[in-house]
């Protein structure tokens, strides 16, 4: 993934705009990683490893994690579909 921004910018941007476009693409990579760390907090409630949870509470956590992964699957599938349909290899 780290070599994707220069490859995209070499195909899509004129030579004088490539450094800026590569900078934005590289920054977007780290922004995506940051969002990936924050997403679980919206779906899964706080979990304490040392606590003794009942089976119902554990089932709730499992359901929350499953729901999170389901939303990630739907979102990434939709974005992948749109990229495959509309993204050209060159302008």
PDB file of C-alpha atoms in Angstrom:
ATOM      1  CA  UNK A   1       0.000   0.000   0.000  1.00  0.00           C
ATOM      2  CA  UNK A   2       2.886   2.372   0.585  1.00  0.00           C
ATOM      3  CA  UNK A   3       3.873   2.312  -3.071  1.00  0.00           C
ATOM      4  CA  UNK A   4       0.323   2.961  -4.328  1.00  0.00           C
ATOM      5  CA  UNK A   5       0.352   6.805  -4.139  1.00  0.00           C
ATOM      6  CA  UNK A   6       3.446   7.249  -6.360  1.00  0.00           C
ATOM      7  CA  UNK A   7       2.109   4.752  -8.888  1.00  0.00           C
ATOM      8  CA  UNK A   8      -1.285   6.462  -9.066  1.00  0.00           C
ATOM      9  CA  UNK A   9       0.212   9.935  -9.251  1.00  0.00           C
ATOM     10  CA  UNK A  10       2.644   8.938 -12.007  1.00  0.00           C
ATOM     11  CA  UNK A  11      -0.325   7.886 -14.164  1.00  0.00           C
ATOM     12  CA  UNK A  12      -2.766  10.647 -13.271  1.00  0.00           C
ATOM     13  CA  UNK A  13      -0.874  13.874 -12.574  1.00  0.00           C
ATOM     14  CA  UNK A  14       1.550  16.064 -14.498  1.00  0.00           C
ATOM     15  CA  UNK A  15       5.129  16.003 -13.278  1.00  0.00           C
ATOM     16  CA  UNK A  16       4.958  19.297 -11.353  1.00  0.00           C
ATOM     17  CA  UNK A  17       1.872  18.148  -9.348  1.00  0.00           C
ATOM     18  CA  UNK A  18       3.122  14.660  -8.483  1.00  0.00           C
ATOM     19  CA  UNK A  19       4.909  15.515  -5.208  1.00  0.00           C
ATOM     20  CA  UNK A  20       1.771  17.154  -3.788  1.00  0.00           C
ATOM     21  CA  UNK A  21      -0.511  14.367  -4.948  1.00  0.00           C
ATOM     22  CA  UNK A  22       1.857  11.749  -3.530  1.00  0.00           C
ATOM     23  CA  UNK A  23       1.956  13.643  -0.233  1.00  0.00           C
ATOM     24  CA  UNK A  24      -1.856  13.665  -0.048  1.00  0.00           C
ATOM     25  CA  UNK A  25      -2.015   9.959  -0.937  1.00  0.00           C
ATOM     26  CA  UNK A  26       0.561   9.011   1.678  1.00  0.00           C
ATOM     27  CA  UNK A  27      -1.255  11.110   4.276  1.00  0.00           C
ATOM     28  CA  UNK A  28      -4.518   9.402   3.370  1.00  0.00           C
ATOM     29  CA  UNK A  29      -2.895   6.059   4.149  1.00  0.00           C
ATOM     30  CA  UNK A  30      -2.161   7.113   7.717  1.00  0.00           C
ATOM     31  CA  UNK A  31      -5.589   8.721   8.035  1.00  0.00           C
ATOM     32  CA  UNK A  32      -7.147   5.398   7.036  1.00  0.00           C
ATOM     33  CA  UNK A  33      -5.082   3.550   9.626  1.00  0.00           C
ATOM     34  CA  UNK A  34      -6.189   6.043  12.288  1.00  0.00           C
ATOM     35  CA  UNK A  35      -9.831   5.608  11.340  1.00  0.00           C
ATOM     36  CA  UNK A  36      -9.329   1.845  11.526  1.00  0.00           C
ATOM     37  CA  UNK A  37      -8.269   2.205  15.140  1.00  0.00           C
ATOM     38  CA  UNK A  38     -11.276   4.376  15.997  1.00  0.00           C
ATOM     39  CA  UNK A  39     -14.041   2.368  14.264  1.00  0.00           C
ATOM     40  CA  UNK A  40     -14.272  -0.432  16.863  1.00  0.00           C
ATOM     41  CA  UNK A  41     -15.075   2.075  19.600  1.00  0.00           C
ATOM     42  CA  UNK A  42     -18.328   2.917  17.817  1.00  0.00           C
ATOM     43  CA  UNK A  43     -19.489  -0.700  17.671  1.00  0.00           C
ATOM     44  CA  UNK A  44     -18.073  -2.531  20.687  1.00  0.00           C
ATOM     45  CA  UNK A  45     -18.647  -1.460  24.283  1.00  0.00           C
ATOM     46  CA  UNK A  46     -15.763  -1.366  26.738  1.00  0.00           C
ATOM     47  CA  UNK A  47     -14.356  -4.797  27.547  1.00  0.00           C
ATOM     48  CA  UNK A  48     -12.315  -5.487  30.682  1.00  0.00           C
ATOM     49  CA  UNK A  49     -10.158  -8.596  30.354  1.00  0.00           C
ATOM     50  CA  UNK A  50      -9.961  -9.093  34.127  1.00  0.00           C
ATOM     51  CA  UNK A  51     -13.740  -8.922  34.712  1.00  0.00           C
ATOM     52  CA  UNK A  52     -15.929 -12.001  35.098  1.00  0.00           C
ATOM     53  CA  UNK A  53     -18.651 -11.651  32.486  1.00  0.00           C
ATOM     54  CA  UNK A  54     -21.820 -13.698  32.269  1.00  0.00           C
ATOM     55  CA  UNK A  55     -22.557 -15.707  29.162  1.00  0.00           C
ATOM     56  CA  UNK A  56     -25.165 -13.135  28.114  1.00  0.00           C
ATOM     57  CA  UNK A  57     -22.608 -10.321  28.322  1.00  0.00           C
ATOM     58  CA  UNK A  58     -20.094 -12.359  26.319  1.00  0.00           C
ATOM     59  CA  UNK A  59     -22.759 -13.042  23.706  1.00  0.00           C
ATOM     60  CA  UNK A  60     -23.420  -9.298  23.533  1.00  0.00           C
ATOM     61  CA  UNK A  61     -19.727  -8.630  22.889  1.00  0.00           C
ATOM     62  CA  UNK A  62     -19.658 -11.329  20.211  1.00  0.00           C
ATOM     63  CA  UNK A  63     -22.702  -9.817  18.539  1.00  0.00           C
ATOM     64  CA  UNK A  64     -21.133  -6.341  18.638  1.00  0.00           C
ATOM     65  CA  UNK A  65     -17.910  -7.591  17.043  1.00  0.00           C
ATOM     66  CA  UNK A  66     -19.877  -9.523  14.408  1.00  0.00           C
ATOM     67  CA  UNK A  67     -21.914  -6.399  13.612  1.00  0.00           C
ATOM     68  CA  UNK A  68     -18.736  -4.346  13.290  1.00  0.00           C
ATOM     69  CA  UNK A  69     -17.174  -6.849  10.887  1.00  0.00           C
ATOM     70  CA  UNK A  70     -20.415  -7.021   8.911  1.00  0.00           C
ATOM     71  CA  UNK A  71     -20.465  -3.229   8.461  1.00  0.00           C
ATOM     72  CA  UNK A  72     -16.799  -3.258   7.441  1.00  0.00           C
ATOM     73  CA  UNK A  73     -17.567  -5.999   4.905  1.00  0.00           C
ATOM     74  CA  UNK A  74     -20.488  -4.045   3.433  1.00  0.00           C
ATOM     75  CA  UNK A  75     -18.558  -0.765   3.303  1.00  0.00           C
ATOM     76  CA  UNK A  76     -15.396  -2.207   1.748  1.00  0.00           C
ATOM     77  CA  UNK A  77     -17.387  -4.292  -0.732  1.00  0.00           C
ATOM     78  CA  UNK A  78     -19.329  -1.224  -1.866  1.00  0.00           C
ATOM     79  CA  UNK A  79     -16.166   0.870  -2.251  1.00  0.00           C
ATOM     80  CA  UNK A  80     -14.367  -1.952  -4.075  1.00  0.00           C
ATOM     81  CA  UNK A  81     -17.299  -2.350  -6.467  1.00  0.00           C
ATOM     82  CA  UNK A  82     -17.384   1.388  -7.197  1.00  0.00           C
ATOM     83  CA  UNK A  83     -13.625   1.487  -7.799  1.00  0.00           C
ATOM     84  CA  UNK A  84     -13.754  -1.501 -10.150  1.00  0.00           C
ATOM     85  CA  UNK A  85     -16.646  -0.011 -12.115  1.00  0.00           C
ATOM     86  CA  UNK A  86     -15.669   3.656 -12.303  1.00  0.00           C
ATOM     87  CA  UNK A  87     -11.904   3.948 -11.774  1.00  0.00           C
ATOM     88  CA  UNK A  88      -9.867   4.090 -14.960  1.00  0.00           C
ATOM     89  CA  UNK A  89      -6.252   2.987 -15.067  1.00  0.00           C
ATOM     90  CA  UNK A  90      -5.288   6.259 -16.775  1.00  0.00           C
ATOM     91  CA  UNK A  91      -7.096   9.552 -17.371  1.00  0.00           C
TER      92      UNK A  91
END
